[in-house]
Amino acid sequence: MGSTRDRLVPPMPGGVLWGWIGPLLVAAFGAVLRFVDLGRPNAVVFDETYYAKDAFALLNFGVERKALGSVEDPVADRMLIAGDTRIWETCVPADADPCPLYVAHPPLGKWLIATGEHLFGMTPFGWRFATAAAGVISILILARTARRMTRSTLLGCLAGLLLALDGLHLVLSRTALLDIFLMLFVLAGFACLVTDRDHTRARLATWYETSPLTDQGPWLGWRPWRLAAGTMLGAACAVKWSGIFFLAAFAVLTLLWDAGARRAVGLRRPYSGAFMRDLPTALTALALTPALTYLASWTGWFASAGGWGRNWTQATSQGPYYFVFDSVRSWLAYHFQVLGFHTGLAKHHDYQSEPWEWPLLLRPVVFHWKTPASGCGGGSCAQEVLAVGTPVIWYGGLAALVAMVAWYVATRDWRAGAVLLAYAAGWLPWFYYALADDRTMFMFYAIPMVPFMILALVLAAGLVIGPARAPLNRRALGAALTGTFALLALANLWWLYPVLTGEVIPYEDWSSRMLTGDWIKPG
């Protein structure tokens, strides 16, 4: 019977302590890269012009509020850099408070940015603090998840290290945009489901060893890790609606894992068992829980009179029951407005790109560009924040994803299938928007795919190194190749680091780091 348990749930390597020390050290290295000089550049960078101010409004008013100026004339941005936080537009009539602002994304990511502004002030460091913290936490989560998937502390640490060394992850960790939070919650949801998979299979093994067998098997309980996954994936949707793609994909994935576990112990009706025994609690965890999490993220809008489309005055005059009804109606109407905005977003942008271009790093996004008069030791200077992945990691990741396809076709290994499904959930839906709506899209939309690309790399590294029983020479060669790849990724990030973090460098040094013409700022 012990062999059945080991087959269902292979033992974790080493002790609990070592399983945490390595990932924490890797996360600390990532924290150094992300927090050192986090306030550089001392500017409102790219879409920080929206999210930093929206977060500040949430902090002060509970809802987003109109700020002074416009995209063409960012008065409020200049005021913030000068230390003046009196950035709010005067309403008409003057006693209206606040001026409602229409926004196209749910509030949770902006609330998180607001935590840094509350702790450290309305400064570049303050509004970037939460994204940097999210980046570091995601490194730790990926390292621990990869360790659980591979049963190797070394490979788990390699996954965390590669995420720490990825340029796109670094830039988004150092910029007050929403996408790093989306990535964090998607990854956390996946990590919870992988943990749930282990716990559920252990419970099933115990049932198999101690109870009379049935065709369908037992009910496996409420499964707190799956409830946690639903909370995380609901939070992903509360940052950006594209989290729904991962929620749907992971819901299917966890049910397939349930059926696979029942089949692994020899049950005669594993799929009907998963459907009858596991589906009801899965709906609670991965439908009701995400919905409640998403709804809770709008608490500020429901509790405030100043939200866009809130209709507070009319609703309160009709009594409490009408107030609740009208609040929900106004909230749904707002969502239909947002849906129309996203499906109709086709305005040209110099840095827009198509989904097929993202894995090839063909069109990065310039978040910040300046030519300082001094600061680089003489001559022409350049300062840039370029949102681009580390080429060694991304091109290696493409090869690893192809390897995962071959491995899954040959062996049906659950890890390869999970990585491919998660990567596809973050990538393929954008092809529909590109073809059907000609939607404006950017390469940094790919950030939720990056952890799964790195998991593909780590799983491929495990295949190259081989199992513990493989010949020593083969394992030594595989370890050397894997170590060489990690060193190349480190060198690649070191080379690009100045143009990822806004260092002031000589123009010639900047130009040498532009791999193609499409990496260069137009005009």
Short mmCIF file of C-alpha atoms in Angstrom, two decimals, residues 97-514:
data_model
loop_
_atom_site.label_atom_id
_atom_site.label_comp_id
_atom_site.label_asym_id
_atom_site.label_seq_id
_atom_site.Cartn_x
_atom_site.Cartn_y
_atom_site.Cartn_z
CA ASP A 97 -17.18 66.02 -4.09
CA PRO A 98 -15.49 64.19 -5.61
CA CYS A 99 -15.45 64.56 -9.42
CA PRO A 100 -16.18 61.01 -10.60
CA LEU A 101 -13.68 59.43 -12.97
CA TYR A 102 -14.47 56.69 -15.47
CA VAL A 103 -11.84 53.93 -15.24
CA ALA A 104 -11.51 50.76 -17.28
CA HIS A 105 -10.06 48.35 -14.70
CA PRO A 106 -11.35 47.03 -11.36
CA PRO A 107 -9.99 48.62 -8.18
CA LEU A 108 -7.89 45.94 -6.42
CA GLY A 109 -4.56 46.64 -8.10
CA LYS A 110 -4.94 50.34 -7.42
CA TRP A 111 -5.79 49.67 -3.78
CA LEU A 112 -2.52 47.74 -3.52
CA ILE A 113 -0.58 50.63 -5.05
CA ALA A 114 -2.32 52.88 -2.52
CA THR A 115 -0.80 50.88 0.35
CA GLY A 116 2.67 51.98 -0.70
CA GLU A 117 1.51 55.58 -1.08
CA HIS A 118 0.04 55.43 2.42
CA LEU A 119 3.25 54.04 3.90
CA PHE A 120 5.86 56.06 2.00
CA GLY A 121 4.07 59.07 0.61
CA MET A 122 3.01 60.23 -2.83
CA THR A 123 6.47 59.79 -4.36
CA PRO A 124 7.84 57.47 -7.07
CA PHE A 125 9.13 55.13 -4.36
CA GLY A 126 5.76 55.21 -2.62
CA TRP A 127 3.63 54.40 -5.63
CA ARG A 128 6.09 51.68 -6.81
CA PHE A 129 6.56 50.00 -3.44
CA ALA A 130 3.64 47.57 -3.75
CA THR A 131 4.59 46.42 -7.24
CA ALA A 132 8.16 45.74 -6.09
CA ALA A 133 6.83 43.76 -3.13
CA ALA A 134 4.52 41.81 -5.45
CA GLY A 135 7.47 40.98 -7.69
CA VAL A 136 9.50 39.65 -4.77
CA ILE A 137 6.61 37.59 -3.40
CA SER A 138 6.03 36.06 -6.84
CA ILE A 139 9.68 34.92 -6.96
CA LEU A 140 9.23 33.11 -3.65
CA ILE A 141 5.93 31.53 -4.73
CA LEU A 142 7.38 30.31 -8.03
CA ALA A 143 10.43 28.81 -6.31
CA ARG A 144 8.25 26.93 -3.84
CA THR A 145 5.81 25.80 -6.56
CA ALA A 146 8.57 24.57 -8.86
CA ARG A 147 10.09 22.68 -5.92
CA ARG A 148 6.76 20.97 -5.29
CA MET A 149 6.29 20.12 -8.97
CA THR A 150 9.82 18.78 -9.51
CA ARG A 151 10.51 17.42 -5.99
CA SER A 152 13.86 19.24 -6.23
CA THR A 153 14.94 22.18 -4.07
CA LEU A 154 17.68 23.00 -6.59
CA LEU A 155 15.24 23.23 -9.50
CA GLY A 156 12.83 25.23 -7.37
CA CYS A 157 15.55 27.77 -6.62
CA LEU A 158 16.47 27.85 -10.31
CA ALA A 159 12.87 28.81 -11.16
CA GLY A 160 12.91 31.64 -8.64
CA LEU A 161 16.30 32.83 -9.89
CA LEU A 162 15.19 32.93 -13.53
CA LEU A 163 12.10 34.94 -12.60
CA ALA A 164 14.30 37.33 -10.61
CA LEU A 165 16.50 37.72 -13.71
CA ASP A 166 13.73 38.35 -16.22
CA GLY A 167 13.76 41.90 -17.56
CA LEU A 168 10.02 42.29 -18.10
CA HIS A 169 9.27 41.05 -14.59
CA LEU A 170 11.92 43.43 -13.24
CA VAL A 171 10.53 46.48 -15.05
CA LEU A 172 6.92 45.78 -14.06
CA SER A 173 8.07 45.22 -10.46
CA ARG A 174 9.59 48.71 -10.53
CA THR A 175 6.66 50.51 -12.15
CA ALA A 176 3.20 51.29 -10.74
CA LEU A 177 1.17 49.35 -13.31
CA LEU A 178 -1.43 46.66 -12.62
CA ASP A 179 0.05 43.75 -14.55
CA ILE A 180 2.48 42.51 -11.90
CA PHE A 181 -0.45 42.07 -9.49
CA LEU A 182 -2.37 40.12 -12.13
CA MET A 183 0.65 37.86 -12.57
CA LEU A 184 1.07 37.44 -8.80
CA PHE A 185 -2.52 36.38 -8.17
CA VAL A 186 -2.60 34.03 -11.18
CA LEU A 187 0.61 32.39 -10.01
CA ALA A 188 -0.66 32.20 -6.42
CA GLY A 189 -3.87 30.56 -7.61
CA PHE A 190 -1.90 28.01 -9.59
CA ALA A 191 0.39 27.36 -6.61
CA CYS A 192 -2.62 26.74 -4.37
CA LEU A 193 -4.05 24.24 -6.84
CA VAL A 194 -0.73 22.37 -7.10
CA THR A 195 -0.66 22.16 -3.30
CA ASP A 196 -4.30 21.05 -3.28
CA ARG A 197 -3.39 18.34 -5.77
CA ASP A 198 -0.83 16.88 -3.37
CA HIS A 199 -3.09 17.11 -0.32
CA THR A 200 -6.05 15.60 -2.17
CA ARG A 201 -4.04 12.68 -3.52
CA ALA A 202 -2.68 12.00 -0.02
CA ARG A 203 -6.25 11.96 1.32
CA LEU A 204 -7.28 9.64 -1.50
CA ALA A 205 -4.36 7.31 -0.72
CA THR A 206 -5.45 7.17 2.92
CA TRP A 207 -9.00 6.30 1.84
CA TYR A 208 -7.66 3.61 -0.49
CA GLU A 209 -5.64 2.05 2.31
CA THR A 210 -8.31 2.13 5.03
CA SER A 211 -11.78 2.02 3.47
CA PRO A 212 -13.84 -0.35 1.31
CA LEU A 213 -13.42 0.46 -2.38
CA THR A 214 -16.29 1.90 -4.45
CA ASP A 215 -16.66 2.65 -8.14
CA GLN A 216 -16.54 6.44 -7.76
CA GLY A 217 -14.50 6.93 -4.62
CA PRO A 218 -15.05 9.33 -1.71
CA TRP A 219 -15.94 12.97 -1.34
CA LEU A 220 -12.61 14.67 -0.67
CA GLY A 221 -13.81 17.49 1.56
CA TRP A 222 -13.98 21.25 1.24
CA ARG A 223 -10.30 21.51 0.34
CA PRO A 224 -9.06 24.80 1.80
CA TRP A 225 -6.23 25.07 -0.73
CA ARG A 226 -8.75 25.07 -3.56
CA LEU A 227 -10.81 27.71 -1.76
CA ALA A 228 -7.60 29.75 -1.44
CA ALA A 229 -7.01 29.29 -5.17
CA GLY A 230 -10.48 30.64 -5.89
CA THR A 231 -9.76 33.68 -3.73
CA MET A 232 -6.48 34.33 -5.54
CA LEU A 233 -8.04 33.93 -8.98
CA GLY A 234 -10.94 36.18 -7.99
CA ALA A 235 -8.34 38.73 -6.93
CA ALA A 236 -6.67 38.36 -10.35
CA CYS A 237 -9.99 39.25 -12.00
CA ALA A 238 -10.32 42.17 -9.57
CA VAL A 239 -7.03 43.54 -10.94
CA LYS A 240 -7.72 42.97 -14.64
CA TRP A 241 -10.53 41.13 -16.35
CA SER A 242 -8.05 38.96 -18.26
CA GLY A 243 -7.73 36.94 -15.05
CA ILE A 244 -10.95 35.19 -16.09
CA PHE A 245 -9.06 33.22 -18.74
CA PHE A 246 -6.86 31.65 -16.08
CA LEU A 247 -9.81 31.05 -13.75
CA ALA A 248 -11.62 29.05 -16.44
CA ALA A 249 -8.51 27.11 -17.47
CA PHE A 250 -7.51 26.25 -13.90
CA ALA A 251 -11.04 25.14 -12.99
CA VAL A 252 -10.92 22.57 -15.79
CA LEU A 253 -7.37 21.61 -14.81
CA THR A 254 -8.15 20.85 -11.16
CA LEU A 255 -11.15 18.69 -12.11
CA LEU A 256 -9.00 16.72 -14.54
CA TRP A 257 -6.45 16.25 -11.77
CA ASP A 258 -9.23 14.91 -9.53
CA ALA A 259 -10.31 12.41 -12.15
CA GLY A 260 -6.69 11.42 -12.78
CA ALA A 261 -6.14 10.75 -9.07
CA ARG A 262 -9.22 8.53 -8.92
CA ARG A 263 -8.06 6.65 -12.00
CA ALA A 264 -4.57 6.24 -10.51
CA VAL A 265 -5.93 4.26 -7.56
CA GLY A 266 -7.88 2.00 -9.92
CA LEU A 267 -11.44 3.28 -9.47
CA ARG A 268 -13.79 1.99 -12.16
CA ARG A 269 -15.63 5.29 -12.69
CA PRO A 270 -13.07 8.06 -12.08
CA TYR A 271 -14.68 10.74 -14.26
CA SER A 272 -18.18 10.30 -12.93
CA GLY A 273 -16.66 10.20 -9.44
CA ALA A 274 -14.94 13.53 -10.04
CA PHE A 275 -18.13 14.98 -11.49
CA MET A 276 -20.43 13.75 -8.73
CA ARG A 277 -18.13 14.04 -5.71
CA ASP A 278 -15.82 16.95 -6.53
CA LEU A 279 -17.75 19.26 -8.84
CA PRO A 280 -20.12 20.77 -6.22
CA THR A 281 -17.29 21.90 -3.95
CA ALA A 282 -15.28 22.95 -7.02
CA LEU A 283 -18.10 25.28 -8.00
CA THR A 284 -18.00 26.81 -4.54
CA ALA A 285 -14.24 27.24 -4.66
CA LEU A 286 -13.83 28.32 -8.28
CA ALA A 287 -17.11 30.10 -9.05
CA LEU A 288 -18.72 31.48 -5.90
CA THR A 289 -15.49 32.34 -4.05
CA PRO A 290 -13.94 34.27 -6.98
CA ALA A 291 -17.23 36.12 -7.52
CA LEU A 292 -17.41 37.19 -3.88
CA THR A 293 -13.74 38.21 -3.93
CA TYR A 294 -14.31 40.30 -7.03
CA LEU A 295 -17.41 41.92 -5.54
CA ALA A 296 -15.57 42.75 -2.32
CA SER A 297 -12.91 44.65 -4.27
CA TRP A 298 -15.61 47.20 -5.21
CA THR A 299 -16.45 48.03 -1.58
CA GLY A 300 -15.16 51.59 -1.96
CA TRP A 301 -17.43 52.20 -4.95
CA PHE A 302 -20.50 50.83 -3.16
CA ALA A 303 -19.76 52.76 0.04
CA SER A 304 -19.11 56.11 -1.61
CA ALA A 305 -21.37 58.62 -3.31
CA GLY A 306 -18.63 59.76 -5.67
CA GLY A 307 -18.06 56.74 -7.89
CA TRP A 308 -18.65 56.85 -11.63
CA GLY A 309 -22.28 56.05 -12.41
CA ARG A 310 -23.05 55.63 -8.70
CA ASN A 311 -26.42 57.47 -8.78
CA TRP A 312 -26.22 57.81 -4.99
CA THR A 313 -28.58 60.77 -4.45
CA GLN A 314 -31.51 59.33 -6.39
CA ALA A 315 -31.06 55.89 -4.86
CA THR A 316 -30.98 57.10 -1.25
CA SER A 317 -34.17 59.13 -1.74
CA GLN A 318 -36.18 56.01 -2.64
CA GLY A 319 -35.58 53.97 0.52
CA PRO A 320 -33.16 51.19 1.52
CA TYR A 321 -34.53 48.44 -0.71
CA TYR A 322 -34.41 50.58 -3.80
CA PHE A 323 -30.93 51.76 -2.76
CA VAL A 324 -29.59 48.19 -2.83
CA PHE A 325 -31.36 47.39 -6.09
CA ASP A 326 -30.19 50.57 -7.79
CA SER A 327 -26.63 50.12 -6.53
CA VAL A 328 -26.40 46.70 -8.17
CA ARG A 329 -28.04 48.00 -11.33
CA SER A 330 -25.62 50.93 -11.54
CA TRP A 331 -22.68 48.60 -10.91
CA LEU A 332 -23.73 46.27 -13.73
CA ALA A 333 -24.31 49.21 -16.07
CA TYR A 334 -20.79 50.40 -15.31
CA HIS A 335 -19.42 46.95 -16.19
CA PHE A 336 -21.19 46.98 -19.55
CA GLN A 337 -19.56 50.36 -20.23
CA VAL A 338 -16.16 48.91 -19.41
CA LEU A 339 -16.81 45.88 -21.63
CA GLY A 340 -17.61 48.20 -24.51
CA PHE A 341 -14.40 50.12 -23.88
CA HIS A 342 -12.20 47.03 -23.96
CA THR A 343 -13.78 45.51 -27.06
CA GLY A 344 -13.59 48.83 -28.90
CA LEU A 345 -10.04 49.81 -27.93
CA ALA A 346 -8.32 50.12 -31.31
CA LYS A 347 -6.43 53.43 -31.07
CA HIS A 348 -2.96 53.27 -32.63
CA HIS A 349 0.02 53.40 -30.28
CA ASP A 350 3.70 53.56 -31.26
CA TYR A 351 4.53 50.57 -29.05
CA GLN A 352 1.56 48.32 -29.72
CA SER A 353 2.26 44.76 -30.85
CA GLU A 354 0.49 41.57 -31.82
CA PRO A 355 0.41 38.48 -29.57
CA TRP A 356 2.58 36.43 -31.91
CA GLU A 357 5.32 39.03 -31.51
CA TRP A 358 5.48 38.83 -27.71
CA PRO A 359 7.48 35.60 -27.24
CA LEU A 360 10.02 36.88 -29.79
CA LEU A 361 10.48 40.24 -28.00
CA LEU A 362 9.94 42.05 -31.29
CA ARG A 363 8.30 45.22 -29.95
CA PRO A 364 9.15 46.22 -26.39
CA VAL A 365 7.49 49.22 -24.75
CA VAL A 366 9.41 52.34 -23.79
CA PHE A 367 8.10 53.32 -20.36
CA HIS A 368 10.44 56.28 -19.98
CA TRP A 369 12.86 58.13 -22.26
CA LYS A 370 15.01 61.15 -21.57
CA THR A 371 18.27 62.65 -22.82
CA PRO A 372 19.82 64.28 -19.73
CA ALA A 373 22.30 67.06 -20.26
CA SER A 374 24.75 65.48 -17.82
CA GLY A 375 25.28 62.54 -15.52
CA CYS A 376 27.07 60.07 -17.79
CA GLY A 377 30.63 61.36 -17.67
CA GLY A 378 30.47 63.72 -20.65
CA GLY A 379 29.01 63.61 -24.14
CA SER A 380 25.44 62.69 -25.02
CA CYS A 381 23.48 60.86 -22.34
CA ALA A 382 20.41 58.62 -22.38
CA GLN A 383 17.98 57.43 -19.73
CA GLU A 384 15.43 54.74 -20.55
CA VAL A 385 13.08 52.26 -18.94
CA LEU A 386 12.46 49.61 -21.60
CA ALA A 387 9.86 46.95 -20.81
CA VAL A 388 11.41 43.86 -22.39
CA GLY A 389 12.16 40.33 -21.30
CA THR A 390 15.65 38.90 -20.89
CA PRO A 391 16.34 37.38 -24.35
CA VAL A 392 18.28 34.36 -23.06
CA ILE A 393 15.33 33.39 -20.85
CA TRP A 394 12.61 34.09 -23.41
CA TYR A 395 14.25 32.32 -26.35
CA GLY A 396 15.29 29.46 -24.11
CA GLY A 397 11.72 29.41 -22.85
CA LEU A 398 10.39 28.99 -26.38
CA ALA A 399 12.57 25.91 -26.87
CA ALA A 400 11.45 24.58 -23.47
CA LEU A 401 7.76 25.03 -24.37
CA VAL A 402 8.30 23.01 -27.56
CA ALA A 403 9.97 20.36 -25.42
CA MET A 404 6.95 20.36 -23.10
CA VAL A 405 4.67 19.67 -26.07
CA ALA A 406 6.80 16.69 -27.09
CA TRP A 407 7.06 15.45 -23.48
CA TYR A 408 3.32 15.68 -22.92
CA VAL A 409 2.51 13.88 -26.18
CA ALA A 410 4.98 11.11 -25.29
CA THR A 411 4.22 10.64 -21.59
CA ARG A 412 1.08 12.65 -20.65
CA ASP A 413 3.05 14.06 -17.73
CA TRP A 414 0.72 16.29 -15.72
CA ARG A 415 3.37 18.95 -15.18
CA ALA A 416 3.96 19.53 -18.87
CA GLY A 417 0.21 19.67 -19.48
CA ALA A 418 -0.36 22.16 -16.64
CA VAL A 419 2.41 24.48 -17.84
CA LEU A 420 1.20 24.41 -21.44
CA LEU A 421 -2.43 25.04 -20.44
CA ALA A 422 -1.48 27.97 -18.20
CA TYR A 423 0.75 29.52 -20.88
CA ALA A 424 -2.00 29.10 -23.47
CA ALA A 425 -4.57 30.70 -21.13
CA GLY A 426 -2.42 33.81 -20.95
CA TRP A 427 -1.61 33.97 -24.64
CA LEU A 428 -4.20 32.48 -26.99
CA PRO A 429 -7.22 34.65 -26.00
CA TRP A 430 -5.34 37.72 -27.21
CA PHE A 431 -5.26 36.29 -30.74
CA TYR A 432 -9.05 36.53 -30.80
CA TYR A 433 -8.91 40.21 -29.88
CA ALA A 434 -6.19 40.83 -32.44
CA LEU A 435 -8.17 39.17 -35.23
CA ALA A 436 -11.76 40.04 -34.31
CA ASP A 437 -11.40 43.51 -32.77
CA ASP A 438 -7.97 44.71 -33.91
CA ARG A 439 -7.46 45.69 -30.28
CA THR A 440 -4.52 47.81 -29.14
CA MET A 441 -2.19 45.48 -27.20
CA PHE A 442 1.28 45.64 -25.69
CA MET A 443 4.03 43.14 -25.02
CA PHE A 444 3.83 43.54 -21.26
CA TYR A 445 0.40 41.85 -21.40
CA ALA A 446 2.50 38.67 -21.57
CA ILE A 447 3.73 38.96 -17.97
CA PRO A 448 1.23 36.39 -16.56
CA MET A 449 2.72 33.87 -19.02
CA VAL A 450 6.28 34.37 -17.78
CA PRO A 451 6.17 32.15 -14.63
CA PHE A 452 4.84 29.26 -16.71
CA MET A 453 7.49 29.78 -19.38
CA ILE A 454 10.07 29.56 -16.59
CA LEU A 455 8.40 26.43 -15.20
CA ALA A 456 8.81 24.94 -18.69
CA LEU A 457 12.51 25.85 -18.57
CA VAL A 458 12.92 24.23 -15.17
CA LEU A 459 11.08 21.07 -16.15
CA ALA A 460 13.25 20.87 -19.26
CA ALA A 461 16.32 21.34 -17.07
CA GLY A 462 15.13 18.42 -14.95
CA LEU A 463 14.93 16.27 -18.08
CA VAL A 464 18.43 17.35 -19.13
CA ILE A 465 19.92 16.57 -15.72
CA GLY A 466 18.03 13.32 -15.44
CA PRO A 467 16.64 11.39 -12.48
CA ALA A 468 18.65 10.50 -9.39
CA ARG A 469 19.27 6.99 -10.74
CA ALA A 470 20.80 8.30 -14.01
CA PRO A 471 24.55 7.80 -14.62
CA LEU A 472 26.72 10.29 -12.76
CA ASN A 473 28.41 11.57 -15.92
CA ARG A 474 25.04 12.29 -17.55
CA ARG A 475 23.84 14.20 -14.47
CA ALA A 476 27.08 16.17 -14.24
CA LEU A 477 26.82 17.20 -17.87
CA GLY A 478 23.16 18.15 -17.46
CA ALA A 479 23.93 20.18 -14.34
CA ALA A 480 26.76 21.96 -16.18
CA LEU A 481 24.49 22.86 -19.09
CA THR A 482 21.79 24.10 -16.71
CA GLY A 483 24.30 26.16 -14.72
CA THR A 484 25.69 27.65 -17.93
CA PHE A 485 22.20 28.71 -18.97
CA ALA A 486 21.61 30.39 -15.59
CA LEU A 487 24.93 32.25 -15.87
CA LEU A 488 24.04 33.41 -19.39
CA ALA A 489 20.70 34.71 -18.09
CA LEU A 490 22.53 36.56 -15.31
CA ALA A 491 24.99 38.10 -17.77
CA ASN A 492 22.16 39.05 -20.12
CA LEU A 493 20.27 40.87 -17.37
CA TRP A 494 23.46 42.59 -16.18
CA TRP A 495 23.99 43.89 -19.73
CA LEU A 496 20.43 45.18 -20.06
CA TYR A 497 20.02 46.40 -16.46
CA PRO A 498 20.84 50.10 -17.18
CA VAL A 499 18.07 50.38 -19.80
CA LEU A 500 15.59 48.45 -17.64
CA THR A 501 15.99 50.64 -14.55
CA GLY A 502 16.51 54.16 -15.90
CA GLU A 503 20.24 54.57 -15.31
CA VAL A 504 21.82 57.59 -16.99
CA ILE A 505 24.42 56.18 -19.39
CA PRO A 506 26.33 57.41 -22.46
CA TYR A 507 24.23 57.40 -25.59
CA GLU A 508 26.62 54.96 -27.26
CA ASP A 509 26.19 52.49 -24.40
CA TRP A 510 22.42 52.81 -24.69
CA SER A 511 22.51 52.25 -28.46
CA SER A 512 24.63 49.12 -28.11
CA ARG A 513 21.90 47.53 -25.97
CA MET A 514 19.18 47.95 -28.60
#
